[in-house]
mmCIF file with all atom_site columns, C-alpha atoms in Angstrom:
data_model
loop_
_atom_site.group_PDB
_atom_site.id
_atom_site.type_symbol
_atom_site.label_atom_id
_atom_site.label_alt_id
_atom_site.label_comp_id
_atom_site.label_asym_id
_atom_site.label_entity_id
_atom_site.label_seq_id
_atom_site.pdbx_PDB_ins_code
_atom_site.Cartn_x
_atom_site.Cartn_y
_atom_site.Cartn_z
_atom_site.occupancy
_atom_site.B_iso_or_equiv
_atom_site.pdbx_formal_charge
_atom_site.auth_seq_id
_atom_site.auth_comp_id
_atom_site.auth_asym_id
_atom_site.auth_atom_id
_atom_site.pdbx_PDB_model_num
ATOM 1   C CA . UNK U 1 1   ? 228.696 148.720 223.659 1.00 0.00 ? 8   UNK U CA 1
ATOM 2   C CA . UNK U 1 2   ? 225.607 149.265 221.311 1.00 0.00 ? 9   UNK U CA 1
ATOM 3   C CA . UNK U 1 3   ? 222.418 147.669 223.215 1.00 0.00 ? 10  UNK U CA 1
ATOM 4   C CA . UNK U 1 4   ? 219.318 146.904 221.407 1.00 0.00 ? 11  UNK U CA 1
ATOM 5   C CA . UNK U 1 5   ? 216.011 147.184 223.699 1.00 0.00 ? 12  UNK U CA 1
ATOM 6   C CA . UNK U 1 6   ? 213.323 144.817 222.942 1.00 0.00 ? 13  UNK U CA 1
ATOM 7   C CA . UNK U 1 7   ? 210.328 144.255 224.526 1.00 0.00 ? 14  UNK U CA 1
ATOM 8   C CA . UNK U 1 8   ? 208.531 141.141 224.863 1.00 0.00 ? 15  UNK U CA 1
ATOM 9   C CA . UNK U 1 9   ? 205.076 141.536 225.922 1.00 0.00 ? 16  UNK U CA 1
ATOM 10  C CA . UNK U 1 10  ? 201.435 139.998 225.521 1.00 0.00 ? 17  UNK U CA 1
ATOM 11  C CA . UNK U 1 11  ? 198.835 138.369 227.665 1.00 0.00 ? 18  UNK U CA 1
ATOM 12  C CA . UNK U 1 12  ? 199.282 136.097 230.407 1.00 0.00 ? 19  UNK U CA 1
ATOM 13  C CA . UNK U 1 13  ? 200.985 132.377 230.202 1.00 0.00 ? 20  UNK U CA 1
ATOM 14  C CA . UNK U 1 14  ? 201.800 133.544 226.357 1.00 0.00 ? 21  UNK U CA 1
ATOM 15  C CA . UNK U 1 15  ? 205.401 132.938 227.464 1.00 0.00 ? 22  UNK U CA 1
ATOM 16  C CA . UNK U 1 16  ? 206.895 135.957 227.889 1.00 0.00 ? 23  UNK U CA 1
ATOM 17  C CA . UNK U 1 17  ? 208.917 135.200 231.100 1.00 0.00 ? 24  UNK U CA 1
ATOM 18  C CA . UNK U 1 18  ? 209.898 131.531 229.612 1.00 0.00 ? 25  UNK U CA 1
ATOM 19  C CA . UNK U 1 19  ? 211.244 133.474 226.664 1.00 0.00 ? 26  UNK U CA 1
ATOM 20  C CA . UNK U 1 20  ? 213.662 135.396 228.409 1.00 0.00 ? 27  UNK U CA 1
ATOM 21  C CA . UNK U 1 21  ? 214.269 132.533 230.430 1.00 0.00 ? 28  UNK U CA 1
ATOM 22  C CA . UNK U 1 22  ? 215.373 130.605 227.315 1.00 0.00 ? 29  UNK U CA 1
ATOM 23  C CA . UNK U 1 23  ? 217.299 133.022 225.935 1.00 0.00 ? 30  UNK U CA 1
ATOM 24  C CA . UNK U 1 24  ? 219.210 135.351 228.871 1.00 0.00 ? 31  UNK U CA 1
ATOM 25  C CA . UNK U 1 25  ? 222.985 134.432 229.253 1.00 0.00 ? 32  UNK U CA 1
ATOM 26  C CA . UNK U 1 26  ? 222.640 136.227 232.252 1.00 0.00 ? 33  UNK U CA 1
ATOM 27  C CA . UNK U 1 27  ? 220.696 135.275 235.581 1.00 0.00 ? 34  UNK U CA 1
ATOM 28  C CA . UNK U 1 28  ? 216.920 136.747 235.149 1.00 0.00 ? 35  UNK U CA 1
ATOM 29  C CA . UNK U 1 29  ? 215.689 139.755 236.929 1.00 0.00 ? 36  UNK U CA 1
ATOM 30  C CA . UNK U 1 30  ? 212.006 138.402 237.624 1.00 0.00 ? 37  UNK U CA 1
ATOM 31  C CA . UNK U 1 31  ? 209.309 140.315 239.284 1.00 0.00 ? 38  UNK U CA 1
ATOM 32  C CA . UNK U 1 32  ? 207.152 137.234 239.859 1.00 0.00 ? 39  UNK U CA 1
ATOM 33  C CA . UNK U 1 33  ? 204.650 136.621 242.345 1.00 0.00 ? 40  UNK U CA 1
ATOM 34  C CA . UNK U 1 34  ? 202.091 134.112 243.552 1.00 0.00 ? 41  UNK U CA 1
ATOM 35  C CA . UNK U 1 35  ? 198.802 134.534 241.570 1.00 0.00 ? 42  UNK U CA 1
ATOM 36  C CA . UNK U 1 36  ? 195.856 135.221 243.992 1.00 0.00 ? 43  UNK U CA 1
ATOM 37  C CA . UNK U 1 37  ? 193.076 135.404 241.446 1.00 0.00 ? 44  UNK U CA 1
ATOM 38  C CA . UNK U 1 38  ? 191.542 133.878 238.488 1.00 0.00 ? 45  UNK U CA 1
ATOM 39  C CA . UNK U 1 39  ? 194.465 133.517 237.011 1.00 0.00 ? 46  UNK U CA 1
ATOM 40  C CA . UNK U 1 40  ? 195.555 130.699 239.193 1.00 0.00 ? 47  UNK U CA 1
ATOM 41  C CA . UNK U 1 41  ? 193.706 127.965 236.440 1.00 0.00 ? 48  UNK U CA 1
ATOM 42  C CA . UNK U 1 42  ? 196.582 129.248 234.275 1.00 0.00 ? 49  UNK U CA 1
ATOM 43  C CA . UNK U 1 43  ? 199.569 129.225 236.210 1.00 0.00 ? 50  UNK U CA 1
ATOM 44  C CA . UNK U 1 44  ? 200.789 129.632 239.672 1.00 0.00 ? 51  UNK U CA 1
ATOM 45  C CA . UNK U 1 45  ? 202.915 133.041 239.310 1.00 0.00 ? 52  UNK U CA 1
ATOM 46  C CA . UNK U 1 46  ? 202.552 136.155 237.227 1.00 0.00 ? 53  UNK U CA 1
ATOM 47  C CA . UNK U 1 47  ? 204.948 139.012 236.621 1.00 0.00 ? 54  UNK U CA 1
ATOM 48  C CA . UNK U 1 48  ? 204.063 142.485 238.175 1.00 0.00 ? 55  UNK U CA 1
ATOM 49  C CA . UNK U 1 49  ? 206.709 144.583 236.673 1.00 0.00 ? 56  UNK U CA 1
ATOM 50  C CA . UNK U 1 50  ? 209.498 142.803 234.092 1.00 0.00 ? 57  UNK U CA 1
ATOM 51  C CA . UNK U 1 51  ? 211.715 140.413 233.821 1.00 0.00 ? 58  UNK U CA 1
ATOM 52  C CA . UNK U 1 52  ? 215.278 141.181 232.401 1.00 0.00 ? 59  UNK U CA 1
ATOM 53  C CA . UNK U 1 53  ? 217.364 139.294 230.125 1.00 0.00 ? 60  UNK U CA 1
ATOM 54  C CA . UNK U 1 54  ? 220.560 139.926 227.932 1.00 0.00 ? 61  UNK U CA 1
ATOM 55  C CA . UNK U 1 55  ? 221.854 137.760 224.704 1.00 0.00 ? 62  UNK U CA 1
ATOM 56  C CA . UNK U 1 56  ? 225.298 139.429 223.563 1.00 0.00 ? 63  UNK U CA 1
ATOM 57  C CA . UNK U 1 57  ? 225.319 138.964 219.984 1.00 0.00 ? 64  UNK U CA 1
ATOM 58  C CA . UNK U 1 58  ? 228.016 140.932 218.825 1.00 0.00 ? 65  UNK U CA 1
ATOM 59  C CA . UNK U 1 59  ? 231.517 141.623 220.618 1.00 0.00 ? 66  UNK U CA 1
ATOM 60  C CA . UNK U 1 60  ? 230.170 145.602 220.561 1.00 0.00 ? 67  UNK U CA 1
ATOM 61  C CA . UNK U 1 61  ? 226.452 144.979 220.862 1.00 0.00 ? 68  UNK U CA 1
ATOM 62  C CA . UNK U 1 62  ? 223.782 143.149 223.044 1.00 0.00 ? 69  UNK U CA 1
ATOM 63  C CA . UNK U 1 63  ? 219.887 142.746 223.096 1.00 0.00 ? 70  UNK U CA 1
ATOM 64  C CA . UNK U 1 64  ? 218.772 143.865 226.729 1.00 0.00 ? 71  UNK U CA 1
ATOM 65  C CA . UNK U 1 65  ? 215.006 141.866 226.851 1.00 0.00 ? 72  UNK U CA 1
ATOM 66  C CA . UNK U 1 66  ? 212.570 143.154 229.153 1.00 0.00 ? 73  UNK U CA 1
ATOM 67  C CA . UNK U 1 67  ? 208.977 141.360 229.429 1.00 0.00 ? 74  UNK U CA 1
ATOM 68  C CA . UNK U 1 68  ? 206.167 143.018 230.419 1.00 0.00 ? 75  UNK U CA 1
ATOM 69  C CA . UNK U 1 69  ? 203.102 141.496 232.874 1.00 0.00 ? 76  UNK U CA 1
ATOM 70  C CA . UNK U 1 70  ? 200.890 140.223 230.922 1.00 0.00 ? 77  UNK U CA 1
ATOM 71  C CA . UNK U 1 71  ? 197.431 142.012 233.119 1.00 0.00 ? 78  UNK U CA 1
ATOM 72  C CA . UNK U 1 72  ? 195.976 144.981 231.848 1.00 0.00 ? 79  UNK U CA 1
ATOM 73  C CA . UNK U 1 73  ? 196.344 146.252 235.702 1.00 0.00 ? 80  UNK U CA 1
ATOM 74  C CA . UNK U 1 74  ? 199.897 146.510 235.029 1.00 0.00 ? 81  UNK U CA 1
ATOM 75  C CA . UNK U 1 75  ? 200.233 148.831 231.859 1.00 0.00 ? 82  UNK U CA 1
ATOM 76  C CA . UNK U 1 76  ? 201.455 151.536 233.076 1.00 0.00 ? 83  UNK U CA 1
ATOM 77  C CA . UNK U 1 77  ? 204.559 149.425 232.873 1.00 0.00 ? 84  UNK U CA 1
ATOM 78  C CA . UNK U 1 78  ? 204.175 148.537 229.575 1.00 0.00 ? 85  UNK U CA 1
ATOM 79  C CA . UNK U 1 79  ? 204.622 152.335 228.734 1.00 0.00 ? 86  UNK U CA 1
ATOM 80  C CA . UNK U 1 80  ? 207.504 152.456 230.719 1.00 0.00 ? 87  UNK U CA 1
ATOM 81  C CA . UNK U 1 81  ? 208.976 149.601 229.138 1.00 0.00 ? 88  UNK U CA 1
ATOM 82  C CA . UNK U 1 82  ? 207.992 150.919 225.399 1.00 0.00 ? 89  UNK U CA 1
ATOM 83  C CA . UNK U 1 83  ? 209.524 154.309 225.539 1.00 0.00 ? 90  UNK U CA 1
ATOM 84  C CA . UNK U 1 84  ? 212.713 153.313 225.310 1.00 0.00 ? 91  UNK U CA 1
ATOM 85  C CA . UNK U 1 85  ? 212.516 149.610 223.461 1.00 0.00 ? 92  UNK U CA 1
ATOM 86  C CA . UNK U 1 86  ? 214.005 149.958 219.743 1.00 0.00 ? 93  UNK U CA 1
ATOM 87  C CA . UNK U 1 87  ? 211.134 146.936 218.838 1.00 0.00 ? 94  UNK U CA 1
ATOM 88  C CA . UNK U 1 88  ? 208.618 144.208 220.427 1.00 0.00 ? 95  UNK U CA 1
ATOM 89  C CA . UNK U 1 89  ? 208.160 141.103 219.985 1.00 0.00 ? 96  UNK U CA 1
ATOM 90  C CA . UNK U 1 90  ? 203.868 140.290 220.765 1.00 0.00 ? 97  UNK U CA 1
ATOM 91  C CA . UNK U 1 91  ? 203.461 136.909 221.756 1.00 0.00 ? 98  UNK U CA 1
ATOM 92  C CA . UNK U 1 92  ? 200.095 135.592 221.457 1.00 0.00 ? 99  UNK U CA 1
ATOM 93  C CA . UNK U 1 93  ? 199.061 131.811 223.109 1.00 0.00 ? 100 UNK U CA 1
ATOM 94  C CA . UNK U 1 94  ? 197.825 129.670 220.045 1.00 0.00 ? 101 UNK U CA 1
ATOM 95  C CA . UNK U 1 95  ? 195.183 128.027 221.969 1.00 0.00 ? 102 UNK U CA 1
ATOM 96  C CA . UNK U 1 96  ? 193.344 130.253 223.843 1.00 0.00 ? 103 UNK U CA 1
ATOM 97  C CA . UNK U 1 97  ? 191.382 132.254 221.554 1.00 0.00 ? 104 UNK U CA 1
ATOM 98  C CA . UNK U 1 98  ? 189.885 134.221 224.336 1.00 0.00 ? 105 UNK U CA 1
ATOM 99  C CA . UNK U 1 99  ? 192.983 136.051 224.812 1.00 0.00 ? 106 UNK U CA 1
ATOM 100 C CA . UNK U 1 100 ? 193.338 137.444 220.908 1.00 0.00 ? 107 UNK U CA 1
ATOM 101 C CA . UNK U 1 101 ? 191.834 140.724 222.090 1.00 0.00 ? 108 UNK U CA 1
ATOM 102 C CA . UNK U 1 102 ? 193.601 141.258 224.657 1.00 0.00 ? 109 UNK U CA 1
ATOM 103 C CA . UNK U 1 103 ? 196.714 141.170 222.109 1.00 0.00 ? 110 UNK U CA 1
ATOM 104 C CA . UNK U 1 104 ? 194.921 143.288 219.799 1.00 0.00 ? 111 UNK U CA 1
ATOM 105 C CA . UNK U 1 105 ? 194.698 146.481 222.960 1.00 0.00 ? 112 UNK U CA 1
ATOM 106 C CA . UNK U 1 106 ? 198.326 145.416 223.357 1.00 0.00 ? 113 UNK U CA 1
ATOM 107 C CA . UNK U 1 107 ? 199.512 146.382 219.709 1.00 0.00 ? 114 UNK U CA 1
ATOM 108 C CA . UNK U 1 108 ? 197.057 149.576 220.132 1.00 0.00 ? 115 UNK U CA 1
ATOM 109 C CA . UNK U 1 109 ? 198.409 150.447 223.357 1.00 0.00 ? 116 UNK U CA 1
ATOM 110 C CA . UNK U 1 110 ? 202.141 150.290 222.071 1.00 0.00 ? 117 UNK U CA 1
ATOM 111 C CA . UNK U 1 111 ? 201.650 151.725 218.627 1.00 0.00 ? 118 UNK U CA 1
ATOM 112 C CA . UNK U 1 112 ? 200.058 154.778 220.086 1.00 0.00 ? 119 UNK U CA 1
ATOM 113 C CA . UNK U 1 113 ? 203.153 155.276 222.536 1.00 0.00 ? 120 UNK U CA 1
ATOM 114 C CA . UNK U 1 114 ? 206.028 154.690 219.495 1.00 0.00 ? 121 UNK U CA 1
ATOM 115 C CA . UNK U 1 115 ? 206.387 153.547 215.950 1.00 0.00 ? 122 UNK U CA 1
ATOM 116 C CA . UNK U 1 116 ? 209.039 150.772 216.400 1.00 0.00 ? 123 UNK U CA 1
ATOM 117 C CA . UNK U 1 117 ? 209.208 147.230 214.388 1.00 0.00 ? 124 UNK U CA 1
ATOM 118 C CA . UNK U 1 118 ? 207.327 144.590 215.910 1.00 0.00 ? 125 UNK U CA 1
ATOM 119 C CA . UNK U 1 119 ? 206.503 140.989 215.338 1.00 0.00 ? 126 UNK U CA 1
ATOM 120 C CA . UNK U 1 120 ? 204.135 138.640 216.658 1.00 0.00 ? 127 UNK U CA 1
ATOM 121 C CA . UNK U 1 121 ? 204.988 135.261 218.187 1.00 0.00 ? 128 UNK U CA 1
ATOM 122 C CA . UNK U 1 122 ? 202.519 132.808 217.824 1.00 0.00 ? 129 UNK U CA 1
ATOM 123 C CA . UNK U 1 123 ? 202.980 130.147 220.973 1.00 0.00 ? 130 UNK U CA 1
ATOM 124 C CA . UNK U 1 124 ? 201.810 127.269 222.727 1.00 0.00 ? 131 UNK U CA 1
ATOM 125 C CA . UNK U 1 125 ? 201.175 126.011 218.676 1.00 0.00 ? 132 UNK U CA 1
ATOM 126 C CA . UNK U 1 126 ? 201.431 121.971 219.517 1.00 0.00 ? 133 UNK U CA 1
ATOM 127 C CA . UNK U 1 127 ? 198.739 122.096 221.717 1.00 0.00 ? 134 UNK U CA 1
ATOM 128 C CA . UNK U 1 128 ? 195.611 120.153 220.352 1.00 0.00 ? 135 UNK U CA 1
ATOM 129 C CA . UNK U 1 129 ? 193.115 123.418 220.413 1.00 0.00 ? 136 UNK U CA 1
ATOM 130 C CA . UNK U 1 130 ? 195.579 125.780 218.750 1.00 0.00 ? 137 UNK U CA 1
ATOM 131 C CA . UNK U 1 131 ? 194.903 127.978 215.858 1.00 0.00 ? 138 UNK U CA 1
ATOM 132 C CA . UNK U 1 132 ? 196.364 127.741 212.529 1.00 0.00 ? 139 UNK U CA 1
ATOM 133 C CA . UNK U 1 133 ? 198.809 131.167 212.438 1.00 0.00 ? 140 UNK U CA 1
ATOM 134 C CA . UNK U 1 134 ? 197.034 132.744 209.307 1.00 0.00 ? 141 UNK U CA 1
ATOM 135 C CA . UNK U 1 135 ? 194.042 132.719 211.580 1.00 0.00 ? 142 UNK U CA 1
ATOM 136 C CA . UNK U 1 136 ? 195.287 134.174 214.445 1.00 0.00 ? 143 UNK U CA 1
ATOM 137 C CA . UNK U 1 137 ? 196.566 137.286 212.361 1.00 0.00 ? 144 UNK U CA 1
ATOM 138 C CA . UNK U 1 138 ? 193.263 137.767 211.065 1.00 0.00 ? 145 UNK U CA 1
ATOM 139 C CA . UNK U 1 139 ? 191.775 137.819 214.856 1.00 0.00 ? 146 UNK U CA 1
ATOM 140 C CA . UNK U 1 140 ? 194.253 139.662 215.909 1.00 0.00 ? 147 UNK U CA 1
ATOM 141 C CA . UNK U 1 141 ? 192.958 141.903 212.900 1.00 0.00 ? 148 UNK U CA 1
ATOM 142 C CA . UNK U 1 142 ? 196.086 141.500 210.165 1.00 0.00 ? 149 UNK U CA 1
ATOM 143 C CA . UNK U 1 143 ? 193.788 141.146 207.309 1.00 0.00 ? 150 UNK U CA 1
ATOM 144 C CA . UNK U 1 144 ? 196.187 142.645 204.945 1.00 0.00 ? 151 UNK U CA 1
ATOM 145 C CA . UNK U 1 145 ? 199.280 140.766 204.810 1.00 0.00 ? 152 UNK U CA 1
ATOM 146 C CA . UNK U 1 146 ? 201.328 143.268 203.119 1.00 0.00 ? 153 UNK U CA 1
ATOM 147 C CA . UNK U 1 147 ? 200.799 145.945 205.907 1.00 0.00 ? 154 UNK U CA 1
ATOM 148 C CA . UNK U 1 148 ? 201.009 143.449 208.856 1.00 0.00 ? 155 UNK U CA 1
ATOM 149 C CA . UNK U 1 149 ? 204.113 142.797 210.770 1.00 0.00 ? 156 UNK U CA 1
ATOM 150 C CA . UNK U 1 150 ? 205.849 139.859 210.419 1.00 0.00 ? 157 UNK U CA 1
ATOM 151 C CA . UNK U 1 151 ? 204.674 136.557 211.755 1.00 0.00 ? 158 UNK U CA 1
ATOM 152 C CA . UNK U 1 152 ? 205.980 132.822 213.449 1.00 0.00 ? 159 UNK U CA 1
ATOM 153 C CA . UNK U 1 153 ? 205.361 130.498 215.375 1.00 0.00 ? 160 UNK U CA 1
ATOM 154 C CA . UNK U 1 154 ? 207.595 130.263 218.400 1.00 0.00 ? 161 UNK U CA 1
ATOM 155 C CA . UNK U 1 155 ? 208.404 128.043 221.354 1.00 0.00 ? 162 UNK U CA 1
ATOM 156 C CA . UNK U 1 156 ? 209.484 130.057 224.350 1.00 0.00 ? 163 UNK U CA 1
ATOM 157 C CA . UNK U 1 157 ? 211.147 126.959 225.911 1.00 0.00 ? 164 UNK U CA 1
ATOM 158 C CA . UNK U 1 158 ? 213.049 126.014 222.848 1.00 0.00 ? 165 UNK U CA 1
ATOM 159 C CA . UNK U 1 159 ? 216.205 128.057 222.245 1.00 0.00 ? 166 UNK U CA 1
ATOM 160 C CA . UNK U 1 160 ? 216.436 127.407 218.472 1.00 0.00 ? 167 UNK U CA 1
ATOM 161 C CA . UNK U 1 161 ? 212.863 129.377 218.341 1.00 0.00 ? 168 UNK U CA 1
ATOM 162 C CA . UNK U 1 162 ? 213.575 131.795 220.449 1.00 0.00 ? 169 UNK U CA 1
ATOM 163 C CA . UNK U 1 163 ? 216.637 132.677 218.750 1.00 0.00 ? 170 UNK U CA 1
ATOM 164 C CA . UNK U 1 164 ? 214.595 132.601 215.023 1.00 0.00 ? 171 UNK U CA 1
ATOM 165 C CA . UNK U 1 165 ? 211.935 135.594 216.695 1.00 0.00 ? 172 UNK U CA 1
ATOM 166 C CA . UNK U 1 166 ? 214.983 137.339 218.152 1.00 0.00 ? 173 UNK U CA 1
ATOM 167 C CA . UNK U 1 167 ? 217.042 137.157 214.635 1.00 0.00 ? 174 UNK U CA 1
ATOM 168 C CA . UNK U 1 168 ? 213.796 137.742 213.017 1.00 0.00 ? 175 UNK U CA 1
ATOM 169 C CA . UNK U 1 169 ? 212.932 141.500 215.045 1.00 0.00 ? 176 UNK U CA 1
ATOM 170 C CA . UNK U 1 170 ? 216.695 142.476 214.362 1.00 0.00 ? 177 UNK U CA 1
ATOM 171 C CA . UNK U 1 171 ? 216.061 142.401 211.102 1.00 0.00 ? 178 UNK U CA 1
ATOM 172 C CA . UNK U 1 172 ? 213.188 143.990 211.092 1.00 0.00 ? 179 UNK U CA 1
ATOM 173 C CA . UNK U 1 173 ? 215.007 146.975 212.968 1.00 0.00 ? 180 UNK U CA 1
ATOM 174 C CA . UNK U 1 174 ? 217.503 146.585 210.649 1.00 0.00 ? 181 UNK U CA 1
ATOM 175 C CA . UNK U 1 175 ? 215.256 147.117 207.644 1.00 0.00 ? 182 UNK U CA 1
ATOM 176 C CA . UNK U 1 176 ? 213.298 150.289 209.050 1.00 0.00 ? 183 UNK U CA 1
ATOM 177 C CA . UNK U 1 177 ? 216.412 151.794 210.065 1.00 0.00 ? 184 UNK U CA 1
ATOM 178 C CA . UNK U 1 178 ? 217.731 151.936 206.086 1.00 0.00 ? 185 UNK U CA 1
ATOM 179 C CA . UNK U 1 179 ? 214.457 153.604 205.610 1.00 0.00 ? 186 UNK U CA 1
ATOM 180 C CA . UNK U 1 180 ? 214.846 156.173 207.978 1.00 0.00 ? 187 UNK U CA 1
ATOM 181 C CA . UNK U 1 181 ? 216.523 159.368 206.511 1.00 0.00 ? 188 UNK U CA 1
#
C-alpha cells in the first residue's frame, strides 16, 4: 500500500488535533495533556508530541496525518514529523491575529528542513473578529500570489472542509511530482 505523509501543523487551538479528529477512519493516537500555563484562556489540553490519523483513499493508497503541537517548545518534533511528510497543510486561526507570526517561523522552520507542497488553512473564519483570507496571506507575508502556496478557508470540525484541504494538498503533490524529473 502507497501511504502519503502529511503533516498538519500550526499554532495552538488553530485546529490541528480537531482536523485529524474529523477526518481519521481510524481511532486517534493523541498525545494530549492538561494545559498548565497561559495557554489555559485558549483551551484546556494541548498536544506534546502528535496526533495520528489515517483516511484510505484509494484501495492501494492512504494519507497517514500526523499533527504537530502547536508550542514552539515542542519543535524538535516538528522536524521529526517533517522529514519524512510528502506535504503540510499550515493552519492558521482567522481570529487571532497575534498568532500570524508564529505561522510565519512555522513555514520558515519547515521550508528550511524540506521542499515539499504545502497549503495554508485558514480556520476559525465565522468567528466575528476574523480576518478576511487575502489578508491573512499578506501577514503571513504571501504578497505575491503567484509564488504563494495555495490558500482556503477550512473548518476542522466539518468533514466536507476537511476533506476540500486534504483533496486540495494531494493535488498539489500531485502537480510537483510531474515536475520533478
Amino acid at each position: 500500500m502507497e501511504i502519503l505523509r502529511i503533516v498538519i501543523t500550526g499554532g495552538v487551538g488553530a485546529g490541528k488535533s480537531s482536523l485529524i479528529r474529523t477526518i481519521s477512519e481510524i481511532d486517534v493516537v493523541d498525545t494530549e495533556k492538561e494545559v498548565t500555563d497561559e495557554l489555559a484562556e485558549i483551551k484546556a489540553k494541548t498536544t506534546v508530541a502528535m496526533d495520528f490519523g489515517r483516511i484510505v483513499i484509494a484501495a492501494n493508497q492512504s494519507l497517514h496525518l500526523y499533527g504537530t503541537p502547536g508550542q514552539a517548545r515542542f519543535d524538535f518534533m516538528w522536524d521529526i514529523l517533517i522529514r519524512k511528510a510528502q506535504a503540510y497543510i499550515l493552519l492558521v486561526a482567522a481570529h487571532r491575529p497575534d498568532h500570524f507570526r508564529f505561522g510565519r517561523k512555522i513555514v520558515k522552520f519547515m521550508n528550511q528542513r524540506v521542499q515539499i507542497p504545502y497549503l495554508i488553512g485558514v480556520t476559525h473564519t465565522d468567528c466575528a473578529d476574523a480576518w478576511e483570507l487575502e489578508d491573512v496571506a499578506l501577514a503571513l507575508g504571501f504578497v505575491d500570489e503567484t509564488t504563494r502556496p495555495p490558500l482556503l478557508a477550512v473548518n476542522a470540525t466539518e468533514t466536507a472542509s476537511v476533506k476540500e484541504a486534504l483533496m486540495a494538498i494531494v493535488l498539489e503533490l500531485a502537480k510537483s511530482c510531474q515536475h520533478q524529473p
